[in-house]
């Protein structure tokens, strides 16, 4: 089972709207499409069915927002910063900064995905069948884990993978091709990750999460996690290099959807 807070936008667009009006015990199949672009490229624009059973309803009663409440809730999470850090005004400022950072991150991720897709289309690379099968299986397993967390049963996922088998293969091929091109550009332009890049990333994660750097390093001491992190660092450096050479056109916010269509 999964707890859903209406208004929190925890699921894709349209999910909450379909849940509204259901009564405890009601069952419903919700037919939706993943957004495009989406943080998981292999799911972007794909249709999905959610089998939903409403097992209970709870009403959340929120306390009054005040400096006293903020001080009580934030005192332990932001120690040694003085009383000024525990006011309603400081909380609003923190939320605003978090929202801005999230939006910047979303735009950067979208831009990177589009750039890599264009890079692959302009520089097609032959992909060995064995490598393609392995990458495709990894994608399927990662997607299965995410979809099961959102309520999809194994039987439903089996049907889903059969229907979108070619899309999984296409996404896997693009990932392999972009990885090869990233590696090639990184070698040619000396953009591979360095120890100072790694340390900077650890410090960034520590600042974002509040977790001690030692614990973060312990997590990334595992080869699989470290390989993913160092590749991400190299990929980001290559993308930054490519963007510095690309022609970027600013688009007004109200024109973004039109520009993307």
Coordinates of N, CA and C in Angstrom, one line a residue:
X1 N 0.8 -1.2 0.0 CA 0.0 0.0 0.0 C 0.9 1.2 0.0
X2 N 0.3 2.3 -0.4 CA 1.0 3.6 -0.5 C 0.2 4.7 0.0
X3 N 0.8 5.6 0.8 CA 0.1 6.8 1.3 C 0.2 7.9 0.3
X4 N -1.0 8.5 -0.1 CA -1.0 9.6 -1.0 C -1.6 10.8 -0.4
X5 N -0.9 11.9 -0.4 CA -1.3 13.1 0.1 C -1.8 14.0 -1.0
X6 N -3.1 14.3 -1.0 CA -3.7 15.1 -2.1 C -3.1 16.5 -2.1
X7 N -2.7 16.9 -3.2 CA -2.1 18.2 -3.3 C -0.6 18.2 -3.3
X8 N 0.0 17.1 -2.9 CA 1.4 17.0 -2.8 C 2.1 16.7 -4.1
X9 N 1.3 16.4 -5.1 CA 1.8 16.1 -6.5 C 2.9 15.0 -6.4
X10 N 2.7 13.9 -5.7 CA 3.6 12.8 -5.6 C 3.7 11.9 -6.8
X11 N 2.6 11.9 -7.5 CA 2.5 11.1 -8.7 C 2.4 12.0 -10.0
X12 N 2.3 11.3 -11.1 CA 2.3 12.1 -12.4 C 0.9 12.8 -12.5
X13 N 0.9 13.8 -13.4 CA -0.2 14.7 -13.5 C -1.5 13.8 -13.9
X14 N -2.6 14.1 -13.3 CA -3.8 13.5 -13.5 C -4.2 12.4 -12.5
X15 N -3.1 11.9 -11.8 CA -3.4 10.8 -10.8 C -4.3 11.2 -9.7
X16 N -3.9 12.3 -9.1 CA -4.7 12.8 -7.9 C -6.1 13.2 -8.3
X17 N -6.3 13.8 -9.5 CA -7.6 14.2 -9.9 C -8.6 13.0 -10.1
X18 N -8.0 11.8 -10.5 CA -8.8 10.6 -10.6 C -9.1 9.9 -9.3
X19 N -8.3 10.2 -8.3 CA -8.5 9.7 -6.9 C -9.6 10.4 -6.2
X20 N -9.7 11.7 -6.4 CA -10.7 12.6 -5.8 C -12.1 12.1 -6.1
X21 N -12.9 11.9 -5.1 CA -14.3 11.4 -5.2 C -14.4 9.9 -4.9
X22 N -13.3 9.2 -4.8 CA -13.4 7.8 -4.4 C -13.7 7.6 -3.0
X23 N -14.4 6.5 -2.6 CA -14.8 6.2 -1.3 C -13.9 5.0 -0.8
X24 N -13.8 4.8 0.5 CA -13.1 3.7 1.1 C -13.7 2.4 0.5
X25 N -12.8 1.6 0.0 CA -13.2 0.3 -0.6 C -13.4 0.3 -2.1
X26 N -13.5 1.6 -2.7 CA -13.6 1.7 -4.1 C -12.3 1.2 -4.8
X27 N -12.5 0.6 -6.0 CA -11.4 0.2 -6.9 C -11.6 0.9 -8.2
X28 N -10.4 1.3 -8.8 CA -10.5 2.0 -10.0 C -9.2 1.8 -10.8
X29 N -9.3 1.8 -12.2 CA -8.1 1.7 -13.0 C -7.9 3.1 -13.6
X30 N -6.8 3.7 -13.4 CA -6.5 5.1 -13.8 C -5.6 5.0 -15.0
X31 N -6.1 5.5 -16.2 CA -5.3 5.4 -17.4 C -4.6 6.8 -17.6
X32 N -3.3 6.8 -17.7 CA -2.6 8.1 -17.8 C -1.4 7.9 -18.7
X33 N -0.7 9.0 -19.0 CA 0.6 9.0 -19.7 C 1.6 9.7 -18.9
X34 N 2.9 9.1 -18.9 CA 4.0 9.8 -18.3 C 4.3 11.1 -19.0
X35 N 4.7 12.1 -18.3 CA 5.0 13.4 -18.9 C 6.2 13.2 -19.9
X36 N 6.3 14.1 -20.9 CA 7.4 14.1 -21.8 C 7.9 15.5 -22.0
X37 N 9.0 15.9 -21.5 CA 10.1 15.0 -20.9 C 9.8 14.5 -19.5
X38 N 10.4 13.4 -19.1 CA 10.3 12.8 -17.8 C 11.7 12.4 -17.3
X39 N 11.9 12.4 -16.0 CA 13.2 12.1 -15.5 C 13.8 10.7 -15.9
X40 N 12.8 9.8 -16.1 CA 13.2 8.5 -16.6 C 12.9 8.5 -18.1
X41 N 13.9 8.6 -18.9 CA 13.6 8.8 -20.4 C 12.9 7.7 -21.0
X42 N 13.1 6.4 -20.5 CA 12.5 5.3 -21.1 C 10.9 5.3 -20.8
X43 N 10.5 6.1 -19.9 CA 9.0 6.1 -19.6 C 8.3 7.4 -20.2
X44 N 9.1 8.3 -20.7 CA 8.6 9.6 -21.1 C 7.5 9.4 -22.2
X45 N 6.3 9.9 -22.0 CA 5.3 9.9 -23.0 C 4.6 8.6 -23.1
X46 N 5.0 7.6 -22.3 CA 4.3 6.2 -22.4 C 3.1 6.2 -21.6
X47 N 2.0 5.5 -22.1 CA 0.8 5.3 -21.3 C 1.0 4.3 -20.2
X48 N 0.3 4.4 -19.1 CA 0.4 3.5 -18.0 C -1.0 3.4 -17.3
X49 N -1.3 2.2 -16.8 CA -2.5 2.0 -16.1 C -2.2 1.7 -14.6
X50 N -2.9 2.4 -13.7 CA -2.7 2.2 -12.3 C -4.0 1.5 -11.7
X51 N -3.9 0.4 -11.1 CA -5.0 -0.3 -10.4 C -5.0 0.2 -9.0
X52 N -6.0 1.0 -8.6 CA -6.1 1.7 -7.3 C -7.2 1.2 -6.5
X53 N -6.9 0.9 -5.2 CA -7.9 0.5 -4.3 C -7.8 1.5 -3.1
X54 N -8.8 2.2 -2.8 CA -8.8 3.1 -1.6 C -9.1 2.4 -0.3
X55 N -8.0 2.2 0.5 CA -8.2 1.4 1.7 C -8.5 2.3 2.9
X56 N -8.3 3.6 2.8 CA -8.6 4.4 4.0 C -8.4 5.9 3.7
X57 N -9.0 6.7 4.5 CA -8.9 8.2 4.4 C -8.5 8.8 5.7
X58 N -7.6 9.8 5.6 CA -7.2 10.5 6.8 C -7.2 12.0 6.5
X59 N -7.5 12.7 7.6 CA -7.6 14.2 7.5 C -6.4 14.8 8.2
X60 N -5.6 15.5 7.5 CA -4.4 16.1 8.1 C -4.8 17.5 8.7
X61 N -4.6 17.7 10.0 CA -4.8 18.9 10.6 C -3.5 19.7 10.8
X62 N -3.3 20.8 10.1 CA -2.1 21.5 10.2 C -2.1 22.5 11.3
X63 N -1.0 22.7 12.0 CA -0.9 23.7 13.1 C -0.8 25.1 12.5
X64 N -1.0 26.1 13.3 CA -0.9 27.5 12.8 C 0.6 27.8 12.6
X65 N 0.9 28.4 11.5 CA 2.2 28.8 11.2 C 2.6 30.0 12.1
X66 N 3.6 29.9 12.8 CA 4.1 31.0 13.7 C 5.6 30.8 13.9
X67 N 6.2 31.9 14.4 CA 7.7 31.8 14.7 C 7.9 30.7 15.8
X68 N 6.9 30.5 16.7 CA 7.1 29.5 17.8 C 7.1 28.1 17.2
X69 N 6.2 27.9 16.3 CA 6.1 26.6 15.7 C 7.3 26.3 14.8
X70 N 7.8 27.2 14.1 CA 9.0 27.1 13.2 C 10.2 26.8 14.1
X71 N 10.3 27.5 15.2 CA 11.4 27.4 16.1 C 11.4 25.9 16.7
X72 N 10.2 25.4 17.0 CA 10.1 24.1 17.6 C 10.5 23.0 16.6
X73 N 10.1 23.2 15.3 CA 10.3 22.2 14.3 C 11.7 22.3 13.7
X74 N 12.3 23.5 13.6 CA 13.6 23.6 13.0 C 14.7 23.7 13.9
X75 N 14.5 23.9 15.2 CA 15.5 24.1 16.1 C 16.6 23.0 16.1
X76 N 16.1 21.7 16.0 CA 17.0 20.6 16.0 C 17.7 20.4 14.7
X77 N 17.0 20.8 13.6 CA 17.6 20.5 12.2 C 18.6 21.6 11.8
X78 N 18.5 22.8 12.4 CA 19.4 23.8 12.0 C 20.1 24.4 13.3
X79 N 20.9 23.6 13.9 CA 21.5 24.0 15.2 C 22.6 25.1 15.0
X80 N 22.8 25.9 16.1 CA 23.9 26.8 16.2 C 23.8 27.9 15.1
X81 N 22.6 28.3 14.7 CA 22.5 29.4 13.7 C 21.7 30.6 14.3
X82 N 21.5 30.5 15.6 CA 20.8 31.7 16.2 C 19.3 31.6 16.0
X83 N 18.6 32.5 16.8 CA 17.2 32.5 16.7 C 16.6 33.0 15.4
X84 N 17.4 33.8 14.7 CA 16.9 34.4 13.4 C 16.7 33.3 12.4
X85 N 17.4 32.1 12.5 CA 17.3 31.0 11.6 C 16.0 30.3 11.8
X86 N 15.3 30.5 12.9 CA 14.1 29.7 13.3 C 12.9 30.5 13.3
X87 N 12.7 31.4 12.3 CA 11.5 32.2 12.2 C 10.7 31.8 11.0
X88 N 9.4 32.2 11.0 CA 8.6 32.0 9.8 C 9.1 32.6 8.6
X89 N 9.7 33.8 8.7 CA 10.3 34.4 7.5 C 11.5 33.7 7.0
X90 N 12.3 33.1 7.8 CA 13.4 32.4 7.4 C 13.0 31.1 6.7
X91 N 11.9 30.5 7.2 CA 11.4 29.3 6.6 C 10.9 29.5 5.2
X92 N 10.1 30.6 5.0 CA 9.6 31.0 3.7 C 10.8 31.2 2.7
X93 N 11.9 31.8 3.2 CA 13.0 32.1 2.4 C 13.7 30.8 2.0
X94 N 13.8 29.8 2.9 CA 14.4 28.5 2.6 C 13.6 27.8 1.6
X95 N 12.2 27.8 1.8 CA 11.4 27.1 0.8 C 11.5 27.7 -0.6
X96 N 11.5 29.0 -0.6 CA 11.7 29.7 -1.9 C 13.0 29.3 -2.6
X97 N 14.0 29.3 -1.8 CA 15.3 28.9 -2.4 C 15.3 27.4 -2.9
X98 N 14.7 26.6 -2.1 CA 14.6 25.1 -2.5 C 13.8 25.0 -3.8
X99 N 12.7 25.7 -3.9 CA 11.9 25.6 -5.1 C 12.7 26.1 -6.3
X100 N 13.4 27.2 -6.2 CA 14.2 27.8 -7.3 C 15.3 26.8 -7.7
X101 N 15.9 26.2 -6.7 CA 17.0 25.2 -7.0 C 16.4 24.0 -7.7
X102 N 15.2 23.5 -7.3 CA 14.6 22.4 -7.9 C 14.2 22.7 -9.3
X103 N 13.8 23.9 -9.6 CA 13.4 24.2 -11.0 C 14.6 24.3 -11.9
X104 N 15.7 24.9 -11.3 CA 16.9 25.0 -12.1 C 17.4 23.6 -12.4
X105 N 17.4 22.7 -11.4 CA 17.8 21.3 -11.6 C 17.0 20.6 -12.7
X106 N 15.7 20.9 -12.7 CA 14.8 20.2 -13.6 C 15.1 20.7 -15.1
X107 N 15.3 22.0 -15.2 CA 15.7 22.6 -16.5 C 17.0 22.1 -17.0
X108 N 18.0 22.0 -16.1 CA 19.3 21.5 -16.5 C 19.2 20.0 -16.9
X109 N 18.4 19.2 -16.2 CA 18.3 17.8 -16.6 C 17.6 17.7 -17.9
X110 N 16.6 18.4 -18.2 CA 15.9 18.4 -19.4 C 16.8 18.8 -20.6
X111 N 17.6 19.9 -20.4 CA 18.5 20.4 -21.4 C 19.6 19.3 -21.7
X112 N 20.1 18.7 -20.6 CA 21.1 17.6 -20.8 C 20.5 16.5 -21.6
X113 N 19.3 16.0 -21.3 CA 18.7 14.9 -22.0 C 18.5 15.2 -23.5
X114 N 18.1 16.5 -23.8 CA 17.9 16.9 -25.2 C 19.2 17.0 -25.9
X115 N 20.2 17.5 -25.3 CA 21.5 17.6 -25.9 C 22.1 16.3 -26.2
X116 N 22.0 15.3 -25.3 CA 22.5 14.0 -25.5 C 21.8 13.3 -26.6
X117 N 20.5 13.5 -26.7 CA 19.7 12.9 -27.8 C 20.1 13.4 -29.1
X118 N 20.3 14.7 -29.2 CA 20.8 15.3 -30.4 C 22.2 14.8 -30.8
X119 N 23.0 14.7 -29.8 CA 24.4 14.2 -30.0 C 24.4 12.8 -30.6
X120 N 23.5 12.0 -30.1 CA 23.4 10.6 -30.7 C 22.9 10.6 -32.1
X121 N 21.9 11.4 -32.4 CA 21.3 11.5 -33.7 C 22.3 12.0 -34.7
X122 N 23.2 12.8 -34.3 CA 24.2 13.4 -35.3 C 25.4 12.5 -35.4
X123 N 25.6 11.6 -34.4 CA 26.8 10.7 -34.4 C 26.4 9.3 -34.1
X124 N 25.6 8.6 -35.0 CA 25.2 7.2 -34.7 C 26.3 6.3 -34.5
X125 N 26.2 5.4 -33.5 CA 27.2 4.4 -33.2 C 26.6 3.0 -33.2
X126 N 27.3 2.0 -33.8 CA 26.9 0.7 -33.8 C 27.0 0.1 -32.4
X127 N 25.9 -0.6 -32.0 CA 25.9 -1.1 -30.6 C 25.9 -2.7 -30.7
X128 N 26.9 -3.3 -30.0 CA 26.9 -4.8 -30.0 C 25.6 -5.3 -29.4
X129 N 25.1 -6.4 -29.9 CA 23.9 -7.0 -29.5 C 23.9 -7.4 -28.0
X130 N 25.0 -8.0 -27.6 CA 25.1 -8.5 -26.2 C 25.1 -7.3 -25.2
X131 N 25.7 -6.2 -25.6 CA 25.7 -5.0 -24.7 C 24.3 -4.4 -24.7
X132 N 23.6 -4.4 -25.8 CA 22.3 -3.9 -25.9 C 21.3 -4.7 -25.0
X133 N 21.4 -6.0 -25.1 CA 20.5 -6.9 -24.2 C 20.8 -6.6 -22.8
X134 N 22.0 -6.5 -22.4 CA 22.3 -6.3 -21.0 C 21.8 -4.9 -20.5
X135 N 22.0 -3.9 -21.3 CA 21.5 -2.5 -20.9 C 20.0 -2.5 -20.9
X136 N 19.3 -3.2 -21.8 CA 17.9 -3.2 -21.9 C 17.3 -3.9 -20.6
X137 N 18.0 -5.0 -20.2 CA 17.5 -5.7 -19.0 C 17.7 -4.9 -17.8
X138 N 18.7 -4.1 -17.7 CA 18.9 -3.2 -16.6 C 17.8 -2.2 -16.5
X139 N 17.5 -1.6 -17.7 CA 16.4 -0.6 -17.7 C 15.1 -1.2 -17.3
X140 N 14.8 -2.4 -17.7 CA 13.5 -3.1 -17.4 C 13.5 -3.3 -15.9
X141 N 14.6 -3.8 -15.3 CA 14.6 -4.0 -13.8 C 14.4 -2.7 -13.0
X142 N 15.1 -1.7 -13.5 CA 15.0 -0.4 -12.8 C 13.5 0.2 -12.9
X143 N 13.0 0.0 -14.1 CA 11.6 0.5 -14.3 C 10.6 -0.3 -13.4
X144 N 10.8 -1.6 -13.4 CA 10.0 -2.5 -12.6 C 9.9 -2.1 -11.1
X145 N 11.1 -1.8 -10.6 CA 11.2 -1.4 -9.2 C 10.4 -0.1 -9.0
X146 N 10.6 0.9 -9.8 CA 9.8 2.2 -9.7 C 8.3 2.0 -9.8
X147 N 7.9 1.2 -10.8 CA 6.5 1.0 -11.1 C 5.8 0.2 -9.9
X148 N 6.6 -0.8 -9.4 CA 6.0 -1.6 -8.2 C 5.8 -0.7 -7.0
X149 N 6.7 0.3 -6.9 CA 6.5 1.3 -5.7 C 5.3 2.2 -5.9
X150 N 4.8 2.3 -7.2 CA 3.7 3.1 -7.5 C 2.4 2.2 -7.6
X151 N 2.5 1.0 -7.3 CA 1.3 0.1 -7.2 C 1.1 -0.8 -8.3
X152 N 2.0 -0.9 -9.3 CA 1.8 -1.8 -10.4 C 2.2 -3.2 -10.0
X153 N 1.3 -4.2 -10.3 CA 1.6 -5.6 -10.0 C 2.5 -6.2 -11.0
X154 N 3.2 -7.3 -10.6 CA 4.1 -8.0 -11.5 C 3.4 -8.4 -12.8
X155 N 2.2 -8.9 -12.7 CA 1.5 -9.3 -13.9 C 1.2 -8.1 -14.9
X156 N 0.8 -7.0 -14.3 CA 0.6 -5.7 -15.1 C 1.9 -5.3 -15.7
X157 N 3.0 -5.4 -15.0 CA 4.3 -4.9 -15.5 C 4.7 -5.8 -16.7
X158 N 4.4 -7.1 -16.6 CA 4.8 -8.0 -17.6 C 4.1 -7.6 -18.9
X159 N 2.8 -7.3 -18.8 CA 2.0 -6.8 -20.0 C 2.6 -5.5 -20.5
X160 N 3.0 -4.6 -19.6 CA 3.6 -3.3 -19.9 C 4.9 -3.5 -20.7
X161 N 5.8 -4.4 -20.2 CA 7.1 -4.5 -20.9 C 6.9 -5.2 -22.3
X162 N 5.9 -6.1 -22.4 CA 5.7 -6.7 -23.7 C 5.2 -5.6 -24.7
X163 N 4.3 -4.7 -24.3 CA 3.8 -3.7 -25.1 C 4.8 -2.7 -25.6
X164 N 5.7 -2.4 -24.6 CA 6.7 -1.3 -24.9 C 8.1 -1.8 -25.0
X165 N 8.2 -3.1 -25.5 CA 9.5 -3.7 -25.6 C 10.5 -3.0 -26.5
X166 N 10.0 -2.5 -27.6 CA 10.8 -1.8 -28.6 C 11.3 -0.4 -28.0
X167 N 10.5 0.2 -27.2 CA 10.9 1.5 -26.6 C 12.0 1.3 -25.6
X168 N 11.9 0.2 -24.8 CA 13.0 -0.2 -23.9 C 14.3 -0.4 -24.6
X169 N 14.2 -1.1 -25.8 CA 15.4 -1.3 -26.6 C 16.0 -0.1 -27.1
X170 N 15.1 0.8 -27.6 CA 15.5 2.1 -28.2 C 16.2 3.0 -27.1
X171 N 15.6 3.0 -25.9 CA 16.2 3.8 -24.8 C 17.6 3.2 -24.4
X172 N 17.7 1.9 -24.4 CA 19.0 1.2 -24.0 C 20.0 1.5 -25.1
X173 N 19.6 1.5 -26.3 CA 20.6 1.8 -27.4 C 21.1 3.3 -27.3
X174 N 20.2 4.2 -27.0 CA 20.6 5.6 -26.9 C 21.5 5.8 -25.7
X175 N 21.3 5.1 -24.6 CA 22.1 5.2 -23.4 C 23.5 4.7 -23.7
X176 N 23.6 3.6 -24.4 CA 24.9 3.1 -24.8 C 25.7 4.0 -25.8
X177 N 24.9 4.5 -26.8 CA 25.5 5.4 -27.7 C 26.0 6.7 -27.1
X178 N 25.2 7.3 -26.3 CA 25.5 8.5 -25.6 C 26.7 8.3 -24.7
X179 N 26.8 7.2 -24.0 CA 27.9 6.9 -23.1 C 29.2 6.8 -23.9
X180 N 29.1 6.1 -25.1 CA 30.3 6.0 -25.9 C 30.8 7.4 -26.3
X181 N 29.9 8.2 -26.8 CA 30.2 9.5 -27.2 C 30.8 10.4 -26.1
X182 N 30.2 10.3 -24.9 CA 30.6 11.0 -23.8 C 32.1 10.7 -23.5
X183 N 32.4 9.4 -23.4 CA 33.7 8.9 -23.2 C 34.7 9.4 -24.2
X184 N 34.3 9.4 -25.5 CA 35.2 9.8 -26.5 C 35.5 11.3 -26.4
X185 N 34.5 12.1 -26.2 CA 34.7 13.6 -26.1 C 35.5 13.9 -24.8
X186 N 35.3 13.1 -23.7 CA 36.0 13.4 -22.5 C 37.5 13.1 -22.7
X187 N 37.8 12.0 -23.4 CA 39.2 11.7 -23.6 C 39.9 12.8 -24.5
X188 N 39.2 13.2 -25.6 CA 39.7 14.1 -26.5 C 39.9 15.5 -25.9
X189 N 39.0 15.9 -25.1 CA 39.1 17.2 -24.5 C 39.6 17.2 -23.0
X190 N 40.1 16.1 -22.6 CA 40.6 16.0 -21.2 C 39.6 16.4 -20.2
X191 N 38.4 15.8 -20.2 CA 37.3 16.2 -19.4 C 36.9 15.1 -18.4
X192 N 37.7 14.0 -18.3 CA 37.4 13.0 -17.4 C 37.4 13.5 -16.0
X193 N 36.7 12.8 -15.1 CA 36.7 13.2 -13.7 C 38.0 13.2 -13.0
X194 N 38.2 14.1 -12.1 CA 39.4 14.1 -11.3 C 39.1 14.0 -9.8
X195 N 40.1 13.8 -9.0 CA 39.9 13.7 -7.5 C 39.2 14.9 -7.0
X196 N 39.6 16.1 -7.5 CA 39.0 17.4 -6.9 C 37.6 17.5 -7.3
X197 N 37.2 16.9 -8.5 CA 35.8 16.9 -8.9 C 35.0 16.0 -7.9
X198 N 35.6 14.9 -7.5 CA 34.9 14.0 -6.6 C 34.7 14.6 -5.3
X199 N 35.8 15.2 -4.8 CA 35.7 15.9 -3.4 C 34.6 17.0 -3.5
X200 N 34.6 17.7 -4.6 CA 33.6 18.8 -4.7 C 32.2 18.2 -4.7
X201 N 32.0 17.1 -5.3 CA 30.7 16.5 -5.4 C 30.3 15.9 -4.0
X202 N 31.2 15.4 -3.2 CA 30.9 14.9 -1.9 C 30.5 16.1 -1.0
X203 N 31.2 17.2 -1.1 CA 30.8 18.4 -0.4 C 29.4 19.0 -0.8
X204 N 29.2 18.9 -2.1 CA 27.8 19.3 -2.5 C 26.7 18.5 -1.9
X205 N 26.9 17.1 -2.0 CA 25.9 16.2 -1.4 C 25.8 16.5 0.1
X206 N 26.9 16.7 0.8 CA 26.8 16.9 2.2 C 26.0 18.2 2.5
X207 N 26.2 19.2 1.8 CA 25.5 20.5 2.0 C 24.0 20.3 1.7
X208 N 23.7 19.5 0.7 CA 22.3 19.3 0.3 C 21.5 18.5 1.3
X209 N 22.2 17.5 1.8 CA 21.5 16.5 2.6 C 21.7 16.6 4.1
X210 N 22.8 17.3 4.5 CA 23.2 17.5 5.9 C 23.8 16.2 6.5
X211 N 24.2 15.3 5.6 CA 24.9 14.1 6.0 C 26.4 14.3 6.0
X212 N 27.1 13.7 7.0 CA 28.5 13.9 7.1 C 29.2 13.4 5.8
X213 N 30.3 14.1 5.4 CA 31.0 13.6 4.2 C 31.6 12.2 4.4
X214 N 32.0 11.9 5.6 CA 32.5 10.5 5.9 C 31.5 9.4 5.5
X215 N 30.2 9.7 5.9 CA 29.2 8.7 5.6 C 28.9 8.7 4.1
X216 N 28.9 9.8 3.4 CA 28.7 9.8 2.0 C 29.8 9.1 1.3
X217 N 31.1 9.3 1.7 CA 32.2 8.5 1.1 C 32.1 7.0 1.3
X218 N 31.5 6.7 2.5 CA 31.4 5.3 2.8 C 30.3 4.6 1.9
X219 N 29.3 5.4 1.6 CA 28.3 4.9 0.6 C 28.9 4.7 -0.8
X220 N 29.7 5.6 -1.2 CA 30.3 5.5 -2.5 C 31.6 4.7 -2.6
X221 N 31.9 4.1 -1.5 CA 33.1 3.2 -1.5 C 32.8 1.9 -2.2
X222 N 31.5 1.6 -2.5 CA 31.1 0.5 -3.2 C 31.4 0.7 -4.7
X223 N 32.0 -0.2 -5.4 CA 32.4 0.1 -6.8 C 31.3 0.5 -7.7
X224 N 30.1 -0.2 -7.6 CA 29.0 0.2 -8.5 C 28.6 1.6 -8.3
X225 N 28.5 2.0 -7.0 CA 28.0 3.4 -6.8 C 29.1 4.4 -7.2
X226 N 30.4 4.1 -6.9 CA 31.4 5.0 -7.3 C 31.5 5.1 -8.9
X227 N 31.3 4.1 -9.6 CA 31.4 4.1 -11.0 C 30.3 5.0 -11.6
X228 N 29.1 4.9 -11.0 CA 28.0 5.7 -11.4 C 28.3 7.2 -11.2
X229 N 28.8 7.5 -10.0 CA 29.1 8.9 -9.6 C 30.2 9.5 -10.5
X230 N 31.3 8.8 -10.7 CA 32.3 9.3 -11.6 C 31.9 9.5 -13.0
X231 N 31.0 8.6 -13.5 CA 30.5 8.8 -14.8 C 29.6 10.0 -14.9
X232 N 28.8 10.2 -13.9 CA 27.9 11.4 -13.9 C 28.8 12.7 -13.9
X233 N 29.8 12.7 -13.1 CA 30.7 13.8 -13.1 C 31.3 14.1 -14.5
X234 N 31.8 13.1 -15.1 CA 32.4 13.2 -16.4 C 31.3 13.7 -17.4
X235 N 30.1 13.1 -17.4 CA 29.0 13.4 -18.3 C 28.7 14.9 -18.1
X236 N 28.6 15.4 -16.9 CA 28.2 16.8 -16.6 C 29.3 17.7 -17.2
X237 N 30.6 17.3 -17.1 CA 31.6 18.1 -17.6 C 31.6 18.2 -19.1
X238 N 31.3 17.1 -19.8 CA 31.2 17.1 -21.2 C 30.0 17.9 -21.7
X239 N 28.8 17.7 -21.0 CA 27.6 18.5 -21.3 C 27.9 20.0 -21.2
X240 N 28.6 20.4 -20.1 CA 28.9 21.8 -19.9 C 29.8 22.3 -21.0
X241 N 30.7 21.5 -21.5 CA 31.6 21.8 -22.6 C 30.8 22.0 -23.9
X242 N 29.9 21.1 -24.2 CA 29.1 21.1 -25.4 C 28.1 22.3 -25.4
X243 N 27.6 22.6 -24.2 CA 26.6 23.8 -24.1 C 27.4 25.1 -24.3
X244 N 28.6 25.1 -23.9 CA 29.4 26.3 -24.1 C 29.7 26.6 -25.6
X245 N 29.5 25.6 -26.4 CA 29.7 25.7 -27.8 C 28.4 25.8 -28.6
X246 N 27.3 25.6 -27.9 CA 26.0 25.5 -28.5 C 25.3 26.8 -28.5
X247 N 24.4 27.0 -29.5 CA 23.6 28.2 -29.5 C 22.3 28.0 -28.7
X248 N 22.2 28.7 -27.6 CA 21.0 28.6 -26.7 C 20.1 29.8 -26.9
X249 N 18.8 29.6 -27.1 CA 17.9 30.7 -27.2 C 17.0 30.7 -26.0
X250 N 16.9 31.9 -25.4 CA 16.0 32.1 -24.2 C 14.6 32.1 -24.7
X251 N 13.7 31.4 -23.9 CA 12.3 31.4 -24.2 C 11.5 31.9 -23.0
X252 N 10.5 32.7 -23.2 CA 9.7 33.2 -22.1 C 9.0 32.0 -21.5
X253 N 8.7 32.1 -20.2 CA 8.1 30.9 -19.5 C 6.8 30.5 -20.1
X254 N 5.9 31.5 -20.5 CA 4.6 31.2 -21.1 C 4.7 30.6 -22.5
X255 N 6.0 30.6 -23.1 CA 6.1 30.1 -24.4 C 6.9 28.7 -24.4
X256 N 7.2 28.2 -23.2 CA 8.0 27.0 -23.1 C 7.3 25.8 -23.7
X257 N 6.0 25.6 -23.4 CA 5.2 24.5 -23.9 C 5.1 24.5 -25.4
X258 N 5.0 25.7 -25.9 CA 4.9 25.9 -27.4 C 6.2 25.6 -28.0
X259 N 7.3 26.0 -27.4 CA 8.6 25.7 -27.9 C 9.0 24.3 -27.9
X260 N 8.5 23.5 -26.9 CA 8.8 22.1 -26.8 C 7.9 21.2 -27.6
X261 N 6.8 21.7 -28.1 CA 5.9 20.9 -28.9 C 6.3 20.8 -30.3

